[in-house]
Amino acid sequence: MESIDNRAAVSLSEEFSVQKPRVQEPVTRQSLSDLPEELLESILDHYDANAGWKPPEGFRSVPSDDRLRPLRSLLRVSKQFRRLVEPRIYSCYEYDDKQHRKFLRTCIARPDLAGAVRFARFKCRFWNARNSAAGGLDAAVAAAEKEANNNITDLCAAAAERGWDETFVADLIAGRKNAELAFSLSLLPNLTGLDFVAPQTWPTDCHLRRFIEAQPISKLAQVQLSGGMEGYGSETLGKFLAAPSVRAAHCSGMTFRGRELWAPRSSQVEHIALEECSLQAADLWALCSACTALKSLALNWKHLDEWSGADLDLAAILRAIDLHAASLSRLALLVAGYVPDLGICIPSGACIRHPAPGASGSLKALNITELEITQPLLAGPSPTPRSAHDFADLADVFPASLNTLKIHINAHLPAFVPFLSALASLAQQPGKLPQLRRVVLLIPSPDSDCDTPPWLRDALAELRAAFADVCEELDPRGGGSVVLGL
């Protein structure tokens, strides 16, 4: 038995000893750098559709570098992919003071990337070392800026090559952000949207305005200016409005000066929004006179008080708006913030229903389809409850073309319920407000942790009897919106 087992073991050992070793075939792997361009383009298109860098609301938002994380592996190994993705990255980007000169140098060295920029947001602070003696900057910051300004000989040489004069180059050396911004804009021939944020302004020169006036950006369609630019921003906005391609302008936190403001009439501008701005009727008249065919106009004043309320001359404001009666389709008249006691600062009779004596402007003459307005500006400042009969003149206030009415209400909604009931009753009568289909109540959230107040629920219960459909979108603290369907 042992011999048999030994022979079997020997035979097995011989079998394995004569067996040829296995040869491992080489595995061929395709490099990412060799991927076809069509596949790379499809990757970028998929990325654009899901989490891309294109701004969802025009030029008002820009992507962050964090969104590029899923693509960084491809960017490291594929020069071809980097070449394809760079123009898309630069098509919409944000530049603040720390990045601005880097961006400026990139535009000078890479005209192809400069030509790819479509949307740009510049965050500029118009302070420089020369102004530090006036208290704008402390000594340490001033010294740092002075040292940084000594390293821009390449920018000065590039500016001289492109025909900028000696005064501009001197201001560039002095570190004036206004000069740097004008230089940047001159290198962006395909820019369509510009968001210019200047939280601190030092209007010591006018290079930006000179550039816009002499060499307007041919494709610029949307402009946003913000950050307390005062009269300087007014004149800058006027220069932008004169550009033949500009269609929309949005300004926030600005103080307007009508005498410095407006460019010649522009038939191209269609949309203007002034948010939390200090605006008087004379300035609005100048603005409306500077344009010929506005389609939408949004006016949002700052908080009104007993001193500034006198500037709210709705009769004069409506006269200015009537200049665009044939073309205007959307109008917003708002007062910024939650103002429960707005009635103390609105002049007597300064509301849409009760204009000043002899006023020629009115909503009735407009052809708007959407009106957004603050409650006291619409029905008057008094919170005293009234009956629906007191609002029988509503058919003579609103234009027959009105389709959607959005109302920012304050704390006195119970007194406003008769107004809404009368509005619903009129809309259901033949020939009166024939196009009105939606009334949206925009309710601010009070600064408290209380639940939705009972008076709000009671008011909505009354409105259900007047309107065919009531859709509530309220948060636990009382804010949100209520859509009333007719």
XYZ file of C-alpha atoms in Angstrom:
486
model
C 0.000 0.000 0.000
C 2.800 2.345 0.814
C 4.448 1.666 -2.580
C 1.252 2.491 -4.377
C 0.888 5.739 -2.473
C 4.511 6.607 -3.183
C 4.110 5.922 -6.880
C 0.987 8.109 -6.960
C 2.834 10.904 -5.223
C 5.757 10.610 -7.635
C 3.447 10.662 -10.646
C 1.749 13.803 -9.347
C 5.071 15.470 -8.705
C 6.268 14.605 -12.182
C 3.077 15.941 -13.693
C 3.473 19.279 -11.970
C 7.192 19.395 -12.599
C 6.800 19.154 -16.333
C 3.929 21.644 -16.457
C 4.972 24.852 -18.256
C 4.713 28.065 -16.290
C 1.808 30.318 -17.235
C 2.702 33.414 -19.182
C 0.768 36.555 -18.103
C -0.290 38.586 -21.104
C 0.328 42.355 -20.859
C -2.778 44.469 -20.212
C -3.158 47.494 -22.458
C -4.770 50.524 -20.830
C -5.890 53.621 -22.659
C -4.529 56.837 -21.202
C -7.000 59.516 -20.198
C -4.967 61.937 -22.236
C -5.971 59.996 -25.356
C -9.718 60.192 -24.835
C -11.592 61.451 -27.898
C -12.643 65.071 -27.815
C -16.302 64.136 -28.355
C -16.300 62.156 -25.096
C -14.675 65.006 -23.205
C -17.254 67.415 -24.562
C -20.065 65.093 -23.458
C -18.549 64.963 -19.947
C -18.549 68.739 -19.811
C -22.112 68.952 -21.129
C -23.276 66.499 -18.459
C -21.444 68.500 -15.804
C -23.034 71.723 -17.031
C -26.497 70.192 -16.854
C -26.097 68.996 -13.250
C -23.657 71.138 -11.243
C -22.002 73.350 -13.783
C -20.610 76.828 -13.567
C -23.256 78.658 -15.515
C -25.150 81.098 -13.265
C -28.799 80.143 -12.702
C -29.998 83.765 -12.566
C -28.074 85.608 -15.218
C -24.989 87.348 -13.955
C -25.974 87.542 -10.312
C -24.280 84.365 -9.092
C -21.027 82.649 -9.909
C -19.660 79.170 -9.131
C -16.962 78.323 -6.641
C -13.788 76.348 -7.224
C -15.236 73.511 -5.126
C -17.480 72.543 -8.019
C -14.412 71.546 -10.016
C -13.478 68.737 -7.625
C -15.143 65.968 -9.692
C -13.111 67.085 -12.713
C -9.696 67.574 -11.124
C -8.440 64.056 -11.942
C -9.082 64.632 -15.613
C -7.568 68.088 -15.410
C -4.328 66.672 -13.997
C -3.769 63.956 -16.598
C -5.286 65.378 -19.766
C -3.960 68.553 -21.336
C -6.644 68.251 -23.967
C -9.361 68.203 -21.320
C -7.802 71.205 -19.583
C -7.822 73.061 -22.900
C -11.536 72.319 -23.291
C -12.531 73.120 -19.720
C -10.624 76.390 -19.262
C -12.918 78.521 -21.453
C -15.930 77.168 -19.588
C -14.388 77.979 -16.225
C -13.579 81.494 -17.318
C -16.985 82.011 -18.900
C -18.398 82.862 -15.478
C -16.199 83.774 -12.564
C -15.836 86.102 -9.609
C -12.866 88.324 -8.869
C -12.210 90.264 -5.692
C -9.325 92.538 -4.787
C -6.980 89.663 -3.998
C -7.573 87.933 -7.328
C -8.013 90.928 -9.558
C -4.432 91.473 -10.667
C -3.968 87.746 -11.222
C -7.029 87.784 -13.437
C -5.771 90.899 -15.215
C -2.430 89.249 -15.983
C -4.219 86.130 -17.213
C -6.322 88.187 -19.627
C -3.188 89.894 -20.967
C -1.255 86.641 -21.411
C -4.217 84.545 -22.614
C -6.468 86.504 -24.989
C -8.323 83.267 -25.726
C -9.466 82.993 -22.108
C -10.291 86.701 -21.981
C -12.509 86.183 -25.012
C -14.292 83.321 -23.229
C -15.469 85.468 -20.294
C -19.220 86.028 -20.480
C -20.213 86.830 -16.876
C -17.929 88.588 -14.400
C -18.365 89.902 -10.889
C -15.808 92.397 -9.633
C -15.578 93.129 -5.923
C -13.573 96.318 -5.721
C -12.721 98.646 -2.875
C -11.748 102.056 -4.182
C -9.166 102.776 -1.509
C -5.486 103.077 -2.194
C -2.280 103.986 -0.420
C -2.513 107.608 -1.520
C -5.827 108.003 0.304
C -4.639 106.430 3.568
C -3.692 109.802 5.046
C -7.376 110.742 4.994
C -8.131 107.903 7.383
C -9.128 105.264 4.827
C -6.392 102.743 5.697
C -3.987 102.318 8.574
C -0.219 102.529 8.084
C 0.355 98.764 7.862
C -2.231 98.248 5.136
C -0.983 101.315 3.273
C 2.593 99.989 3.353
C 1.445 96.596 2.064
C -0.445 98.195 -0.823
C 2.518 100.397 -1.685
C 4.791 97.354 -1.855
C 2.280 95.503 -4.027
C 1.982 98.468 -6.384
C 5.724 98.405 -7.012
C 5.368 95.031 -8.784
C 3.088 96.035 -11.646
C 5.586 97.155 -14.256
C 4.269 94.449 -16.573
C 0.725 95.811 -16.260
C 1.908 99.350 -16.948
C 3.816 98.205 -20.033
C 0.771 96.299 -21.300
C -1.434 99.358 -20.733
C 0.978 101.601 -22.644
C 1.067 99.123 -25.538
C -2.722 99.246 -25.745
C -2.865 103.026 -25.989
C -3.726 104.092 -22.436
C -2.369 107.559 -21.648
C 0.219 108.551 -19.049
C -2.420 109.659 -16.549
C -3.988 106.220 -16.636
C -0.618 104.500 -16.187
C 0.179 106.802 -13.257
C -3.113 105.910 -11.589
C -2.419 102.252 -12.269
C 0.903 102.603 -10.444
C -0.863 104.409 -7.594
C -3.063 101.370 -7.119
C -6.376 102.866 -8.145
C -8.819 99.989 -8.488
C -10.912 102.044 -10.861
C -8.055 102.044 -13.365
C -7.511 98.301 -12.949
C -11.194 97.620 -13.509
C -11.298 99.741 -16.665
C -8.200 97.909 -17.920
C -9.838 94.540 -17.247
C -13.042 95.464 -19.041
C -11.084 96.619 -22.071
C -9.686 93.078 -22.379
C -13.099 91.320 -22.320
C -14.606 91.739 -25.800
C -17.367 89.144 -25.353
C -18.602 90.117 -21.877
C -22.405 89.937 -21.650
C -23.019 90.332 -17.901
C -21.187 92.564 -15.406
C -21.758 92.632 -11.648
C -19.808 95.503 -10.122
C -19.681 95.468 -6.303
C -17.994 98.438 -4.631
C -18.672 98.413 -0.886
C -16.354 101.393 -0.343
C -16.046 104.065 -2.964
C -13.431 106.714 -3.601
C -14.470 108.533 -6.788
C -11.106 110.162 -7.464
C -11.038 109.541 -11.204
C -13.342 108.570 -14.039
C -11.353 106.019 -16.048
C -14.221 103.562 -15.957
C -16.708 106.114 -17.255
C -14.256 107.324 -19.900
C -13.693 103.787 -21.099
C -17.395 102.958 -21.278
C -18.153 106.164 -23.146
C -15.290 105.892 -25.636
C -15.253 102.134 -26.191
C -18.478 100.446 -25.074
C -18.397 96.685 -24.677
C -20.180 95.584 -27.811
C -21.927 92.527 -26.332
C -22.631 93.725 -22.780
C -26.334 93.108 -22.118
C -26.739 93.096 -18.307
C -25.204 95.424 -15.724
C -25.464 95.300 -11.953
C -24.027 98.026 -9.716
C -24.180 97.945 -5.937
C -22.492 99.062 -2.776
C -23.169 102.702 -1.919
C -21.691 104.273 -5.053
C -23.705 107.486 -4.579
C -23.518 110.072 -7.366
C -20.498 108.345 -8.865
C -22.609 105.248 -9.476
C -25.356 107.351 -11.025
C -23.052 108.713 -13.698
C -21.489 105.297 -14.276
C -24.930 103.767 -14.737
C -25.773 106.496 -17.225
C -22.714 105.599 -19.279
C -23.702 101.937 -19.275
C -27.243 102.774 -20.394
C -25.786 104.567 -23.400
C -24.103 101.369 -24.610
C -26.056 100.056 -27.615
C -26.121 96.454 -26.387
C -27.283 96.912 -22.765
C -30.762 95.488 -22.140
C -30.985 95.298 -18.330
C -29.616 97.254 -15.365
C -29.886 96.420 -11.668
C -28.709 98.805 -8.940
C -28.794 98.392 -5.168
C -27.747 100.527 -2.240
C -27.096 103.635 -4.322
C -27.859 107.309 -3.858
C -28.896 108.920 -7.130
C -28.225 112.452 -8.221
C -30.382 113.396 -11.162
C -28.223 116.276 -12.331
C -25.257 113.913 -12.850
C -27.176 110.946 -13.978
C -28.420 110.123 -17.332
C -27.148 109.348 -20.766
C -28.950 110.138 -24.031
C -32.102 108.170 -24.651
C -31.436 104.487 -25.149
C -33.928 102.448 -27.132
C -32.224 99.197 -26.131
C -32.738 99.159 -22.336
C -35.765 97.049 -21.411
C -35.398 96.120 -17.725
C -34.357 98.339 -14.807
C -34.407 97.461 -11.098
C -33.439 99.898 -8.328
C -33.232 98.078 -4.995
C -32.920 99.815 -1.611
C -31.903 103.019 -3.327
C -32.439 106.621 -2.346
C -34.525 107.835 -5.255
C -36.582 110.975 -5.701
C -39.248 111.608 -8.307
C -36.996 113.960 -10.278
C -34.339 111.254 -10.580
C -36.906 108.708 -11.719
C -38.158 111.158 -14.333
C -34.595 111.499 -15.622
C -34.235 107.719 -15.718
C -37.506 107.124 -17.552
C -36.656 109.920 -19.965
C -33.309 108.283 -20.724
C -35.030 105.108 -21.949
C -37.651 104.732 -24.632
C -39.297 101.317 -24.238
C -38.989 99.772 -20.777
C -40.668 96.385 -20.340
C -40.125 96.034 -16.589
C -39.364 98.530 -13.844
C -38.773 97.676 -10.175
C -38.411 100.430 -7.559
C -37.540 99.438 -4.003
C -36.967 102.316 -1.599
C -35.015 102.123 1.622
C -36.791 102.236 4.966
C -38.896 105.369 5.046
C -39.083 107.533 8.135
C -40.779 110.784 8.983
C -37.952 112.673 7.259
C -37.621 110.708 4.027
C -41.318 109.977 3.544
C -41.868 113.349 1.915
C -39.691 112.216 -0.992
C -42.216 109.523 -1.884
C -44.262 111.539 -4.364
C -46.302 108.786 -5.997
C -48.134 111.194 -8.282
C -44.865 112.395 -9.813
C -43.527 108.846 -9.882
C -46.538 107.622 -11.848
C -46.156 110.499 -14.290
C -42.615 109.317 -14.989
C -43.745 105.712 -15.371
C -46.486 106.771 -17.789
C -43.751 107.620 -20.294
C -43.546 103.855 -20.902
C -47.250 103.078 -20.807
C -47.180 101.421 -24.229
C -44.331 99.002 -23.494
C -44.247 98.361 -19.724
C -45.553 94.922 -18.706
C -44.214 94.504 -15.148
C -44.059 97.141 -12.403
C -42.866 96.856 -8.790
C -43.283 99.644 -6.209
C -41.860 98.521 -2.871
C -40.497 99.821 0.400
C -37.641 97.683 1.688
C -37.924 95.773 4.924
C -40.638 94.897 7.393
C -42.307 98.212 8.240
C -45.381 97.659 10.445
C -45.828 101.405 11.110
C -45.341 102.578 7.555
C -48.395 104.800 7.832
C -46.570 107.427 9.883
C -44.185 108.276 7.059
C -46.386 108.244 3.972
C -47.734 111.715 3.175
C -51.470 112.153 3.335
C -53.032 110.903 0.117
C -49.779 109.405 -1.157
C -51.096 106.060 -2.304
C -52.264 104.570 -5.561
C -55.955 104.880 -4.694
C -55.765 108.508 -3.579
C -53.221 110.431 -5.649
C -52.440 114.056 -5.007
C -54.867 116.632 -6.469
C -54.215 117.355 -10.116
C -52.030 114.275 -10.622
C -51.945 113.081 -14.217
C -50.135 109.769 -13.727
C -52.062 106.625 -12.810
C -51.868 102.869 -13.032
C -55.000 102.851 -15.175
C -53.098 104.273 -18.141
C -50.529 101.476 -18.096
C -50.659 98.201 -19.988
C -48.981 96.105 -17.295
C -49.796 92.444 -16.702
C -48.033 92.135 -13.318
C -47.949 94.584 -10.410
C -45.919 94.054 -7.230
C -46.524 96.620 -4.516
C -46.309 97.255 -0.781
C -49.701 97.235 0.931
C -49.832 100.846 2.275
C -48.762 102.217 -1.102
C -51.750 100.472 -2.623
C -54.640 100.933 -0.207
C -53.419 103.751 2.016
C -51.539 103.822 5.296
C -54.490 103.714 7.672
C -54.872 100.357 9.500
C -58.480 101.153 10.476
C -60.864 98.343 9.389
C -63.123 99.238 6.496
C -65.915 97.580 4.576
C -65.722 96.215 1.054
C -67.960 99.079 -0.095
C -65.151 101.549 0.685
C -63.067 99.952 -2.060
C -65.600 100.158 -4.869
C -63.233 102.356 -6.866
C -60.735 99.550 -7.477
C -61.950 99.051 -11.036
C -60.895 102.636 -11.719
C -57.430 102.086 -10.208
C -56.069 98.973 -11.887
C -55.539 98.596 -15.637
C -57.733 96.131 -17.472
C -54.641 94.208 -18.613
C -53.575 93.236 -15.052
C -53.150 89.468 -14.674
C -51.114 89.051 -11.460
C -51.124 91.262 -8.372
C -48.411 90.677 -5.743
C -48.851 92.504 -2.455
C -46.264 92.795 0.324
C -48.484 93.082 3.391
C -47.579 94.381 6.836
C -48.920 93.543 10.275
C -52.364 94.995 9.576
C -53.699 92.221 7.345
C -57.122 92.067 9.104
C -57.817 95.626 7.991
C -56.773 94.642 4.472
C -59.237 91.759 4.102
C -62.130 93.991 2.912
C -59.841 95.347 0.221
C -59.102 91.828 -1.051
C -62.751 90.780 -0.841
C -63.771 93.785 -2.918
C -61.045 92.950 -5.413
C -62.336 89.386 -5.800
C -65.902 90.611 -6.204
C -64.940 93.060 -8.935
C -62.890 90.475 -10.804
C -65.941 88.221 -10.986
C -68.085 90.948 -12.570
C -68.118 91.080 -16.394
C -65.980 93.821 -17.872
C -64.179 94.739 -14.637
C -60.603 93.515 -14.219
C -61.206 90.853 -16.893
C -57.626 89.534 -16.946
C -56.944 89.293 -13.189
C -56.301 85.659 -12.246
C -53.831 85.626 -9.339
C -53.394 87.654 -6.161
C -50.262 86.773 -4.187
C -49.848 87.919 -0.578
C -46.195 88.086 0.455
C -46.066 87.946 4.255
C -42.853 88.828 6.121
C -41.665 86.785 9.072
C -41.801 88.765 12.322
C -38.693 88.767 14.485
C -40.097 86.381 17.056
C -40.437 82.666 17.667
C -44.208 82.690 17.957
C -46.423 80.564 15.756
C -48.568 81.887 12.947
C -50.762 84.564 14.582
C -54.465 83.737 14.904
C -55.513 86.862 12.997
C -53.702 85.527 9.923
C -55.650 82.266 10.039
C -58.915 84.136 10.584
C -58.187 86.407 7.621
C -57.448 83.464 5.360
C -60.697 81.828 6.425
C -62.579 84.928 5.279
C -60.696 85.029 1.985
C -61.631 81.433 1.146
C -65.219 82.563 0.756
C -64.237 85.252 -1.742
C -61.614 83.458 -3.832
C -61.986 80.218 -5.738
C -58.632 78.833 -4.637
C -56.333 79.614 -1.701
C -52.859 78.075 -1.643
C -50.881 78.673 1.562
C -47.099 78.510 1.742
C -46.456 79.670 5.298
C -43.588 78.888 7.635
C -44.219 78.275 11.363
C -43.365 81.868 12.263
C -45.900 83.507 9.995
C -43.873 84.333 6.890
C -44.305 82.995 3.393
C -46.894 83.589 0.707
C -50.569 83.006 0.032
C -51.741 82.581 -3.554
C -55.352 83.533 -4.160
C -56.826 82.202 -7.395
C -59.808 83.715 -9.183
